[in-house]
Amino acid sequence: MRFLANENFPLTSVHRLREAGYEVKAIIEDSPGTKDREVLTRAANDHCIVFAFDRDYGEPIYRRKLPVPAGVIYFRFVPVTPEEPAERLLKPLAISGLLLKGKFTVVERGRVRQRPLP
């Protein structure tokens, strides 16, 4: 799986996920200031799953029919530490049978919800 971390995703968590063996590109490292539309287009072209704290990704994908990435993981909490998003994500990634591709996944403290992408 390939991931693309939106600009608001903590770089500390990006590094932690890389250390765990995941391929994670980060907007903050290579193209800060990129608009959401461009992030979605890049993720769709590169077949990446987007990490974001922006709840704004649902509307462009479901209503405005912008490019659909391989998946979206929306973190619906304010992290206590910069490592927390990676720690919260590593648990679902370890679940056998949990599919992230083709899904809009919402990660909250204590639960993970999903719905299919269009």
mmCIF file of C-alpha atoms in Angstrom:
data_model
loop_
_atom_site.group_PDB
_atom_site.id
_atom_site.type_symbol
_atom_site.label_atom_id
_atom_site.label_comp_id
_atom_site.label_asym_id
_atom_site.label_seq_id
_atom_site.Cartn_x
_atom_site.Cartn_y
_atom_site.Cartn_z
ATOM 1 C CA MET A 1 0.000 0.000 0.000
ATOM 2 C CA ARG A 2 1.128 3.492 -0.822
ATOM 3 C CA PHE A 3 0.099 6.472 1.269
ATOM 4 C CA LEU A 4 0.061 10.235 0.764
ATOM 5 C CA ALA A 5 -0.023 12.347 3.920
ATOM 6 C CA ASN A 6 -1.839 15.650 3.529
ATOM 7 C CA GLU A 7 -0.018 18.748 4.717
ATOM 8 C CA ASN A 8 -1.748 18.754 8.115
ATOM 9 C CA PHE A 9 -0.599 15.219 8.974
ATOM 10 C CA PRO A 10 2.258 15.322 11.527
ATOM 11 C CA LEU A 11 5.669 14.606 10.045
ATOM 12 C CA THR A 12 6.598 12.660 13.185
ATOM 13 C CA SER A 13 3.794 10.206 12.362
ATOM 14 C CA VAL A 14 4.970 10.003 8.743
ATOM 15 C CA HIS A 15 8.427 8.996 9.988
ATOM 16 C CA ARG A 16 6.944 6.452 12.414
ATOM 17 C CA LEU A 17 4.909 4.814 9.641
ATOM 18 C CA ARG A 18 7.977 4.691 7.387
ATOM 19 C CA GLU A 19 9.928 3.031 10.207
ATOM 20 C CA ALA A 20 7.147 0.421 10.372
ATOM 21 C CA GLY A 21 7.764 -0.329 6.680
ATOM 22 C CA TYR A 22 5.021 1.676 4.946
ATOM 23 C CA GLU A 23 5.620 3.794 1.846
ATOM 24 C CA VAL A 24 4.411 7.254 2.840
ATOM 25 C CA LYS A 25 4.862 10.403 0.785
ATOM 26 C CA ALA A 26 4.244 13.681 2.582
ATOM 27 C CA ILE A 27 2.893 16.880 1.044
ATOM 28 C CA ILE A 28 4.691 18.913 3.740
ATOM 29 C CA GLU A 29 8.034 17.543 2.499
ATOM 30 C CA ASP A 30 7.711 17.870 -1.248
ATOM 31 C CA SER A 31 4.925 20.327 -2.084
ATOM 32 C CA PRO A 32 3.653 22.412 0.857
ATOM 33 C CA GLY A 33 0.652 24.577 0.067
ATOM 34 C CA THR A 34 -0.855 22.080 -2.362
ATOM 35 C CA LYS A 35 -4.629 22.493 -2.692
ATOM 36 C CA ASP A 36 -6.952 19.590 -1.804
ATOM 37 C CA ARG A 37 -7.959 19.129 -5.465
ATOM 38 C CA GLU A 38 -4.285 18.641 -6.406
ATOM 39 C CA VAL A 39 -3.743 16.250 -3.482
ATOM 40 C CA LEU A 40 -6.683 14.131 -4.675
ATOM 41 C CA THR A 41 -5.425 14.166 -8.270
ATOM 42 C CA ARG A 42 -1.918 13.167 -7.192
ATOM 43 C CA ALA A 43 -3.228 10.393 -4.954
ATOM 44 C CA ALA A 44 -5.483 9.091 -7.746
ATOM 45 C CA ASN A 45 -2.644 9.151 -10.290
ATOM 46 C CA ASP A 46 -0.166 7.506 -7.899
ATOM 47 C CA HIS A 47 -2.743 5.007 -6.504
ATOM 48 C CA CYS A 48 -2.222 6.274 -2.957
ATOM 49 C CA ILE A 49 -4.409 6.288 0.121
ATOM 50 C CA VAL A 50 -4.655 9.820 1.541
ATOM 51 C CA PHE A 51 -4.166 10.595 5.251
ATOM 52 C CA ALA A 52 -5.925 13.761 6.409
ATOM 53 C CA PHE A 53 -7.344 15.611 9.365
ATOM 54 C CA ASP A 54 -9.517 17.638 6.959
ATOM 55 C CA ARG A 55 -13.123 16.595 6.905
ATOM 56 C CA ASP A 56 -13.274 18.467 3.601
ATOM 57 C CA TYR A 57 -12.316 15.444 1.493
ATOM 58 C CA GLY A 58 -15.748 13.829 1.521
ATOM 59 C CA GLU A 59 -17.531 16.631 -0.285
ATOM 60 C CA PRO A 60 -15.133 16.916 -3.256
ATOM 61 C CA ILE A 61 -15.124 13.157 -3.747
ATOM 62 C CA TYR A 62 -18.813 12.339 -3.222
ATOM 63 C CA ARG A 63 -20.513 15.532 -4.451
ATOM 64 C CA ARG A 64 -18.164 17.328 -6.805
ATOM 65 C CA LYS A 65 -16.847 14.124 -8.407
ATOM 66 C CA LEU A 66 -13.174 15.121 -8.138
ATOM 67 C CA PRO A 67 -10.526 12.439 -8.714
ATOM 68 C CA VAL A 68 -10.935 9.493 -6.376
ATOM 69 C CA PRO A 69 -7.767 8.289 -4.634
ATOM 70 C CA ALA A 70 -7.130 4.642 -3.809
ATOM 71 C CA GLY A 71 -8.600 5.408 -0.388
ATOM 72 C CA VAL A 72 -8.969 8.110 2.245
ATOM 73 C CA ILE A 73 -8.196 7.852 5.933
ATOM 74 C CA TYR A 74 -9.740 10.748 7.832
ATOM 75 C CA PHE A 75 -8.490 11.174 11.379
ATOM 76 C CA ARG A 76 -11.387 12.566 13.377
ATOM 77 C CA PHE A 77 -9.638 13.718 16.527
ATOM 78 C CA VAL A 78 -7.102 16.294 17.629
ATOM 79 C CA PRO A 79 -3.845 14.451 18.303
ATOM 80 C CA VAL A 80 -2.403 14.712 21.792
ATOM 81 C CA THR A 81 1.100 14.060 20.438
ATOM 82 C CA PRO A 82 2.542 14.127 16.905
ATOM 83 C CA GLU A 83 3.024 10.343 17.157
ATOM 84 C CA GLU A 84 -0.610 9.589 17.995
ATOM 85 C CA PRO A 85 -1.943 9.445 14.398
ATOM 86 C CA ALA A 86 0.642 6.791 13.482
ATOM 87 C CA GLU A 87 -0.082 4.830 16.650
ATOM 88 C CA ARG A 88 -3.842 4.955 15.975
ATOM 89 C CA LEU A 89 -3.300 3.865 12.361
ATOM 90 C CA LEU A 90 -0.898 1.014 13.036
ATOM 91 C CA LYS A 91 -3.599 -0.844 14.995
ATOM 92 C CA PRO A 92 -6.145 -0.999 12.123
ATOM 93 C CA LEU A 93 -3.362 -1.774 9.639
ATOM 94 C CA ALA A 94 -2.634 -4.899 11.685
ATOM 95 C CA ILE A 95 -6.239 -6.131 11.451
ATOM 96 C CA SER A 96 -6.483 -9.045 9.057
ATOM 97 C CA GLY A 97 -9.145 -8.494 6.429
ATOM 98 C CA LEU A 98 -9.522 -4.733 6.918
ATOM 99 C CA LEU A 99 -9.513 -3.179 3.462
ATOM 100 C CA LEU A 100 -8.434 0.423 3.017
ATOM 101 C CA LYS A 101 -8.395 0.568 -0.766
ATOM 102 C CA GLY A 102 -11.679 1.775 -2.188
ATOM 103 C CA LYS A 103 -12.830 3.007 1.227
ATOM 104 C CA PHE A 104 -13.323 6.285 3.054
ATOM 105 C CA THR A 105 -12.087 5.300 6.508
ATOM 106 C CA VAL A 106 -12.745 7.402 9.592
ATOM 107 C CA VAL A 107 -10.368 6.793 12.492
ATOM 108 C CA GLU A 108 -11.582 7.995 15.870
ATOM 109 C CA ARG A 109 -10.389 7.212 19.338
ATOM 110 C CA GLY A 110 -11.928 3.850 20.084
ATOM 111 C CA ARG A 111 -13.390 3.001 16.666
ATOM 112 C CA VAL A 112 -12.873 2.833 12.930
ATOM 113 C CA ARG A 113 -15.718 3.323 10.418
ATOM 114 C CA GLN A 114 -15.720 2.844 6.668
ATOM 115 C CA ARG A 115 -17.848 3.498 3.637
ATOM 116 C CA PRO A 116 -17.132 2.721 -0.007
ATOM 117 C CA LEU A 117 -15.665 5.364 -2.268
ATOM 118 C CA PRO A 118 -17.585 6.103 -5.477
#
